[in-house]
Amino acid sequence: MHPTEPMTPAPPIAAPRWRESTLMGGLGPAFGTCLPPSPLPGLHWVARSQALAAELGLTDWLQTAEALALLGGNTLPPVGATQASVYSGHQFGQWAGQLGDGRALLLGEVDSPAGVMELQLKGAGLTPYSRMGDGRAVLRSSIREFLCSEAMAALGIATTRALALVGSPAPVRRETMETAAVVTRVAPSFIRFGHFEHFAHTAADTGALRKLVDAVVDRFYPDCRGAASPALALLEAVSRRTAVLLADWQAVGFCHGVMNTDNMSILGLTIDYGPFGFLDGFDPGHVCNHSDHQGRYAFARQPNVAFWNLHALAQGLQPLVVADIGDDIDALKAAMEPYKTVFAETLQARLRAKLGLRAARPEDAELFDDLLRMMAQERTDYTIAMRALGRFSSADGALNTPLRDKFMDRDKFGAWAARYAARLRAESSLDAERAGRMDRANPKFVLRNHLAESAIRLAEGGDFSAVDSLLTVLQSPFDEHPQAPAAYAALPPDWAQQLEVSCSS
Ligand code: AMP
Ligand code: MG
């Protein structure tokens, strides 16, 4: 460029389009407390989800120092007031009373190409609901939440998202001294079953509860608006969404770990990643949370726990239902009833896809059950075996030797494989075409505990490269990723069995 030529100014970076919070903010002071985040020293990026940034139109903004300061809690958004919300809930089957956002702070709402989204900082400091906690989150658990949020989204499972992970050298005491981190979570709403339970249990009148239901219905469940009891219609709609979520969890082998009612999203999203885990060897009794001594939230119990949690939500909505249509327990029960059929039908559909079956047949349930029972007996690695099933040949049994070798009882597998091959031939399934479909239903990569742990150990020493490379692979878990470290798709090493994850986060 000639020195006298005028310079064209760089185009301005598109910042988030903040707006007054219409949901939590709009509800008023009964629903929470406005307060700023508590600043942290030495903020630095640990990881960012470029995929989510692109969806939100924030790719360039996420490179700025302004974004780092804001998402670390050191500055405030230009519009609205940051706030912590109050909720209650049942924890491990017991009424726990008031809880609330003890370390999460709603930054505000942004208008984005993906719709209106709430941005929330997790680990942003003390709030009136922190109880005995310090309001902080540690790097270790924040890496787990960040990676798994993005992994679940890429698996096609409803979840809150994670835009960024900011670290700080500030010390945080857990079992040992660790350091602080802040995750920016993104979702249309972070409202939980526990919000409804809170106002049903604590408010003398139903005004606040009504306001909350109306706001949630207006924004997210408009079809419920015209019902004789919108609260009852909401219960049914949430039951259906929760059923789909649980079918997705069970199909992929995801164990949440802390399915308390304060960790259940009213939108049917996976929320609050703590001591979660993906099954390695298939084990219906697997308890991923070391603090869950009774095994209440064991893998195979999750669908029943979700139904129990819906009953807690029903209790929370009951005062409104009574006001709308009278005291009708049967109506509440009927509203939750679809959970059972939607869960069963969705899980069957997911398993059909995982086995590459196009049409539903009555004998399929037994085919699925027998496969899973065989895996449970042998603790077959769930992700690896399911992915390998995509290479199954219904035309030439000799090609199935590598798959058969994943099972100890080869005769038993052989008998099951003969039934499966016959079932595939009955719908004229072609091996090559089916393999392509099955590879979109059986992920090659899930966030196994030991993979997260290895990335955490490096990150605690200041090397975030493994967080990044895991994120890359987990953001397209159905692709082959030939360049990825072999360990990402391999059996867990022996030391993985000693890993314990607990509520400490
Ligand atoms: P969780 O089991 O992580 O879902 O948390 C249950 C409740 O404890 C929620 O109200 C959290 O906000 C709160 N909580 C968890 N950890 C902390 C912490 N370090 N500081 C303040 N509150 C916390
Ligand atoms: Mg929680």
PDB file of C-alpha atoms in Angstrom, residues 312-470:
ATOM      1  CA  ALA A 312     -40.928 -34.252  42.555  1.00  0.00           C
ATOM      2  CA  LEU A 313     -41.610 -31.786  39.741  1.00  0.00           C
ATOM      3  CA  ALA A 314     -45.283 -32.820  39.800  1.00  0.00           C
ATOM      4  CA  GLN A 315     -45.403 -31.982  43.523  1.00  0.00           C
ATOM      5  CA  GLY A 316     -43.887 -28.633  42.694  1.00  0.00           C
ATOM      6  CA  LEU A 317     -46.527 -27.931  40.060  1.00  0.00           C
ATOM      7  CA  GLN A 318     -49.425 -29.385  42.036  1.00  0.00           C
ATOM      8  CA  PRO A 319     -50.578 -26.132  43.731  1.00  0.00           C
ATOM      9  CA  LEU A 320     -51.180 -24.619  40.306  1.00  0.00           C
ATOM     10  CA  VAL A 321     -52.856 -27.706  38.907  1.00  0.00           C
ATOM     11  CA  VAL A 322     -55.217 -27.728  41.919  1.00  0.00           C
ATOM     12  CA  ALA A 323     -56.006 -24.062  41.351  1.00  0.00           C
ATOM     13  CA  ASP A 324     -56.607 -24.690  37.644  1.00  0.00           C
ATOM     14  CA  ILE A 325     -58.620 -27.900  37.573  1.00  0.00           C
ATOM     15  CA  GLY A 326     -59.100 -29.027  41.190  1.00  0.00           C
ATOM     16  CA  ASP A 327     -57.379 -31.675  43.263  1.00  0.00           C
ATOM     17  CA  ASP A 328     -56.852 -34.397  40.689  1.00  0.00           C
ATOM     18  CA  ILE A 329     -53.977 -36.770  41.482  1.00  0.00           C
ATOM     19  CA  ASP A 330     -54.927 -38.968  38.549  1.00  0.00           C
ATOM     20  CA  ALA A 331     -54.428 -36.069  36.145  1.00  0.00           C
ATOM     21  CA  LEU A 332     -50.900 -35.542  37.496  1.00  0.00           C
ATOM     22  CA  LYS A 333     -50.123 -39.230  37.155  1.00  0.00           C
ATOM     23  CA  ALA A 334     -51.553 -39.301  33.626  1.00  0.00           C
ATOM     24  CA  ALA A 335     -49.353 -36.354  32.648  1.00  0.00           C
ATOM     25  CA  MET A 336     -46.230 -38.319  33.600  1.00  0.00           C
ATOM     26  CA  GLU A 337     -47.395 -41.562  32.029  1.00  0.00           C
ATOM     27  CA  PRO A 338     -45.990 -40.764  28.530  1.00  0.00           C
ATOM     28  CA  TYR A 339     -42.517 -40.874  30.093  1.00  0.00           C
ATOM     29  CA  LYS A 340     -42.655 -44.678  30.092  1.00  0.00           C
ATOM     30  CA  THR A 341     -43.671 -45.170  26.482  1.00  0.00           C
ATOM     31  CA  VAL A 342     -41.538 -42.358  25.069  1.00  0.00           C
ATOM     32  CA  PHE A 343     -38.507 -43.670  26.947  1.00  0.00           C
ATOM     33  CA  ALA A 344     -39.046 -47.278  25.818  1.00  0.00           C
ATOM     34  CA  GLU A 345     -39.795 -46.337  22.205  1.00  0.00           C
ATOM     35  CA  THR A 346     -36.879 -43.915  21.938  1.00  0.00           C
ATOM     36  CA  LEU A 347     -34.422 -46.368  23.460  1.00  0.00           C
ATOM     37  CA  GLN A 348     -35.590 -49.082  21.058  1.00  0.00           C
ATOM     38  CA  ALA A 349     -35.165 -46.667  18.156  1.00  0.00           C
ATOM     39  CA  ARG A 350     -31.661 -45.732  19.317  1.00  0.00           C
ATOM     40  CA  LEU A 351     -30.669 -49.387  19.676  1.00  0.00           C
ATOM     41  CA  ARG A 352     -32.122 -50.164  16.254  1.00  0.00           C
ATOM     42  CA  ALA A 353     -29.921 -47.454  14.792  1.00  0.00           C
ATOM     43  CA  LYS A 354     -26.914 -48.779  16.689  1.00  0.00           C
ATOM     44  CA  LEU A 355     -27.515 -52.228  15.232  1.00  0.00           C
ATOM     45  CA  GLY A 356     -28.214 -50.838  11.780  1.00  0.00           C
ATOM     46  CA  LEU A 357     -31.831 -52.017  11.640  1.00  0.00           C
ATOM     47  CA  ARG A 358     -34.188 -49.969   9.536  1.00  0.00           C
ATOM     48  CA  ALA A 359     -37.606 -51.300  10.523  1.00  0.00           C
ATOM     49  CA  ALA A 360     -38.948 -52.253  13.961  1.00  0.00           C
ATOM     50  CA  ARG A 361     -39.822 -55.904  14.546  1.00  0.00           C
ATOM     51  CA  PRO A 362     -41.312 -57.523  17.642  1.00  0.00           C
ATOM     52  CA  GLU A 363     -38.320 -59.835  18.115  1.00  0.00           C
ATOM     53  CA  ASP A 364     -35.841 -56.916  18.231  1.00  0.00           C
ATOM     54  CA  ALA A 365     -36.184 -56.244  21.955  1.00  0.00           C
ATOM     55  CA  GLU A 366     -34.934 -59.745  22.671  1.00  0.00           C
ATOM     56  CA  LEU A 367     -32.060 -59.350  20.208  1.00  0.00           C
ATOM     57  CA  PHE A 368     -30.957 -56.140  21.983  1.00  0.00           C
ATOM     58  CA  ASP A 369     -31.419 -57.613  25.462  1.00  0.00           C
ATOM     59  CA  ASP A 370     -29.386 -60.699  24.652  1.00  0.00           C
ATOM     60  CA  LEU A 371     -26.531 -58.632  23.245  1.00  0.00           C
ATOM     61  CA  LEU A 372     -26.476 -56.337  26.286  1.00  0.00           C
ATOM     62  CA  ARG A 373     -26.752 -59.276  28.694  1.00  0.00           C
ATOM     63  CA  MET A 374     -23.799 -60.949  26.999  1.00  0.00           C
ATOM     64  CA  MET A 375     -21.821 -57.706  27.244  1.00  0.00           C
ATOM     65  CA  ALA A 376     -22.782 -57.304  30.905  1.00  0.00           C
ATOM     66  CA  GLN A 377     -21.607 -60.819  31.714  1.00  0.00           C
ATOM     67  CA  GLU A 378     -18.260 -60.253  30.048  1.00  0.00           C
ATOM     68  CA  ARG A 379     -17.919 -56.509  30.778  1.00  0.00           C
ATOM     69  CA  THR A 380     -17.291 -56.027  27.058  1.00  0.00           C
ATOM     70  CA  ASP A 381     -16.139 -52.506  26.277  1.00  0.00           C
ATOM     71  CA  TYR A 382     -19.400 -50.856  25.211  1.00  0.00           C
ATOM     72  CA  THR A 383     -18.122 -48.145  22.868  1.00  0.00           C
ATOM     73  CA  ILE A 384     -15.552 -50.352  21.137  1.00  0.00           C
ATOM     74  CA  ALA A 385     -17.902 -53.321  20.675  1.00  0.00           C
ATOM     75  CA  MET A 386     -20.749 -51.163  19.349  1.00  0.00           C
ATOM     76  CA  ARG A 387     -18.455 -49.424  16.888  1.00  0.00           C
ATOM     77  CA  ALA A 388     -17.050 -52.804  15.792  1.00  0.00           C
ATOM     78  CA  LEU A 389     -20.580 -54.053  15.175  1.00  0.00           C
ATOM     79  CA  GLY A 390     -20.661 -51.664  12.229  1.00  0.00           C
ATOM     80  CA  ARG A 391     -18.177 -53.980  10.482  1.00  0.00           C
ATOM     81  CA  PHE A 392     -20.450 -56.990  10.948  1.00  0.00           C
ATOM     82  CA  SER A 393     -21.065 -58.951   7.782  1.00  0.00           C
ATOM     83  CA  SER A 394     -24.415 -60.593   7.266  1.00  0.00           C
ATOM     84  CA  ALA A 395     -23.124 -61.994   3.975  1.00  0.00           C
ATOM     85  CA  ASP A 396     -19.850 -63.611   5.046  1.00  0.00           C
ATOM     86  CA  GLY A 397     -19.524 -64.897   8.616  1.00  0.00           C
ATOM     87  CA  ALA A 398     -15.750 -65.333   8.238  1.00  0.00           C
ATOM     88  CA  LEU A 399     -15.408 -61.532   8.245  1.00  0.00           C
ATOM     89  CA  ASN A 400     -16.813 -61.406  11.772  1.00  0.00           C
ATOM     90  CA  THR A 401     -13.856 -63.046  13.489  1.00  0.00           C
ATOM     91  CA  PRO A 402     -12.357 -59.759  14.832  1.00  0.00           C
ATOM     92  CA  LEU A 403     -15.716 -58.866  16.375  1.00  0.00           C
ATOM     93  CA  ARG A 404     -16.225 -62.359  17.792  1.00  0.00           C
ATOM     94  CA  ASP A 405     -12.774 -62.111  19.393  1.00  0.00           C
ATOM     95  CA  LYS A 406     -14.012 -59.257  21.553  1.00  0.00           C
ATOM     96  CA  PHE A 407     -16.140 -61.825  23.394  1.00  0.00           C
ATOM     97  CA  MET A 408     -14.788 -64.539  25.658  1.00  0.00           C
ATOM     98  CA  ASP A 409     -17.677 -66.943  25.093  1.00  0.00           C
ATOM     99  CA  ARG A 410     -17.290 -67.204  21.341  1.00  0.00           C
ATOM    100  CA  ASP A 411     -19.986 -69.852  20.932  1.00  0.00           C
ATOM    101  CA  LYS A 412     -22.498 -67.643  22.660  1.00  0.00           C
ATOM    102  CA  PHE A 413     -21.532 -64.730  20.473  1.00  0.00           C
ATOM    103  CA  GLY A 414     -21.711 -67.037  17.438  1.00  0.00           C
ATOM    104  CA  ALA A 415     -25.295 -67.997  18.277  1.00  0.00           C
ATOM    105  CA  TRP A 416     -26.285 -64.352  18.733  1.00  0.00           C
ATOM    106  CA  ALA A 417     -24.481 -63.373  15.524  1.00  0.00           C
ATOM    107  CA  ALA A 418     -26.430 -65.987  13.554  1.00  0.00           C
ATOM    108  CA  ARG A 419     -29.725 -64.456  14.738  1.00  0.00           C
ATOM    109  CA  TYR A 420     -28.458 -60.950  13.969  1.00  0.00           C
ATOM    110  CA  ALA A 421     -27.310 -61.986  10.480  1.00  0.00           C
ATOM    111  CA  ALA A 422     -30.711 -63.542   9.766  1.00  0.00           C
ATOM    112  CA  ARG A 423     -32.442 -60.402  11.022  1.00  0.00           C
ATOM    113  CA  LEU A 424     -30.302 -58.237   8.726  1.00  0.00           C
ATOM    114  CA  ARG A 425     -30.905 -60.468   5.731  1.00  0.00           C
ATOM    115  CA  ALA A 426     -34.647 -60.311   6.411  1.00  0.00           C
ATOM    116  CA  GLU A 427     -34.540 -56.595   5.633  1.00  0.00           C
ATOM    117  CA  SER A 428     -32.096 -57.047   2.737  1.00  0.00           C
ATOM    118  CA  SER A 429     -29.480 -55.019   4.542  1.00  0.00           C
ATOM    119  CA  LEU A 430     -26.273 -54.473   2.565  1.00  0.00           C
ATOM    120  CA  ASP A 431     -23.060 -54.600   4.598  1.00  0.00           C
ATOM    121  CA  ALA A 432     -21.368 -51.514   3.109  1.00  0.00           C
ATOM    122  CA  GLU A 433     -24.437 -49.287   3.213  1.00  0.00           C
ATOM    123  CA  ARG A 434     -25.301 -50.354   6.757  1.00  0.00           C
ATOM    124  CA  ALA A 435     -21.731 -49.736   7.980  1.00  0.00           C
ATOM    125  CA  GLY A 436     -21.995 -46.087   6.951  1.00  0.00           C
ATOM    126  CA  ARG A 437     -25.264 -45.659   8.815  1.00  0.00           C
ATOM    127  CA  MET A 438     -24.019 -47.468  11.921  1.00  0.00           C
ATOM    128  CA  ASP A 439     -20.920 -45.304  12.107  1.00  0.00           C
ATOM    129  CA  ARG A 440     -23.253 -42.311  12.553  1.00  0.00           C
ATOM    130  CA  ALA A 441     -24.978 -44.071  15.469  1.00  0.00           C
ATOM    131  CA  ASN A 442     -21.998 -45.652  17.256  1.00  0.00           C
ATOM    132  CA  PRO A 443     -19.400 -43.057  18.253  1.00  0.00           C
ATOM    133  CA  LYS A 444     -15.757 -43.994  17.999  1.00  0.00           C
ATOM    134  CA  PHE A 445     -14.865 -41.533  20.770  1.00  0.00           C
ATOM    135  CA  VAL A 446     -16.429 -40.787  24.149  1.00  0.00           C
ATOM    136  CA  LEU A 447     -14.930 -38.867  27.079  1.00  0.00           C
ATOM    137  CA  ARG A 448     -13.648 -41.778  29.102  1.00  0.00           C
ATOM    138  CA  ASN A 449     -12.555 -40.861  32.634  1.00  0.00           C
ATOM    139  CA  HIS A 450      -8.948 -41.720  32.055  1.00  0.00           C
ATOM    140  CA  LEU A 451      -8.758 -39.537  28.923  1.00  0.00           C
ATOM    141  CA  ALA A 452     -10.102 -36.575  30.856  1.00  0.00           C
ATOM    142  CA  GLU A 453      -7.716 -37.388  33.699  1.00  0.00           C
ATOM    143  CA  SER A 454      -4.644 -37.430  31.435  1.00  0.00           C
ATOM    144  CA  ALA A 455      -5.626 -34.084  29.934  1.00  0.00           C
ATOM    145  CA  ILE A 456      -6.219 -32.662  33.428  1.00  0.00           C
ATOM    146  CA  ARG A 457      -2.794 -33.751  34.685  1.00  0.00           C
ATOM    147  CA  LEU A 458      -1.107 -31.979  31.764  1.00  0.00           C
ATOM    148  CA  ALA A 459      -3.300 -28.908  32.164  1.00  0.00           C
ATOM    149  CA  GLU A 460      -2.463 -28.660  35.862  1.00  0.00           C
ATOM    150  CA  GLY A 461       1.145 -28.320  34.701  1.00  0.00           C
ATOM    151  CA  GLY A 462       0.194 -25.543  32.279  1.00  0.00           C
ATOM    152  CA  ASP A 463      -0.041 -27.629  29.094  1.00  0.00           C
ATOM    153  CA  PHE A 464      -3.514 -27.369  27.590  1.00  0.00           C
ATOM    154  CA  SER A 465      -2.720 -29.193  24.340  1.00  0.00           C
ATOM    155  CA  ALA A 466      -4.465 -32.421  25.368  1.00  0.00           C
ATOM    156  CA  VAL A 467      -7.637 -30.524  26.266  1.00  0.00           C
ATOM    157  CA  ASP A 468      -7.594 -29.111  22.752  1.00  0.00           C
ATOM    158  CA  SER A 469      -6.871 -32.379  20.985  1.00  0.00           C
ATOM    159  CA  LEU A 470      -9.559 -34.190  22.975  1.00  0.00           C
TER     160      LEU A 470
END
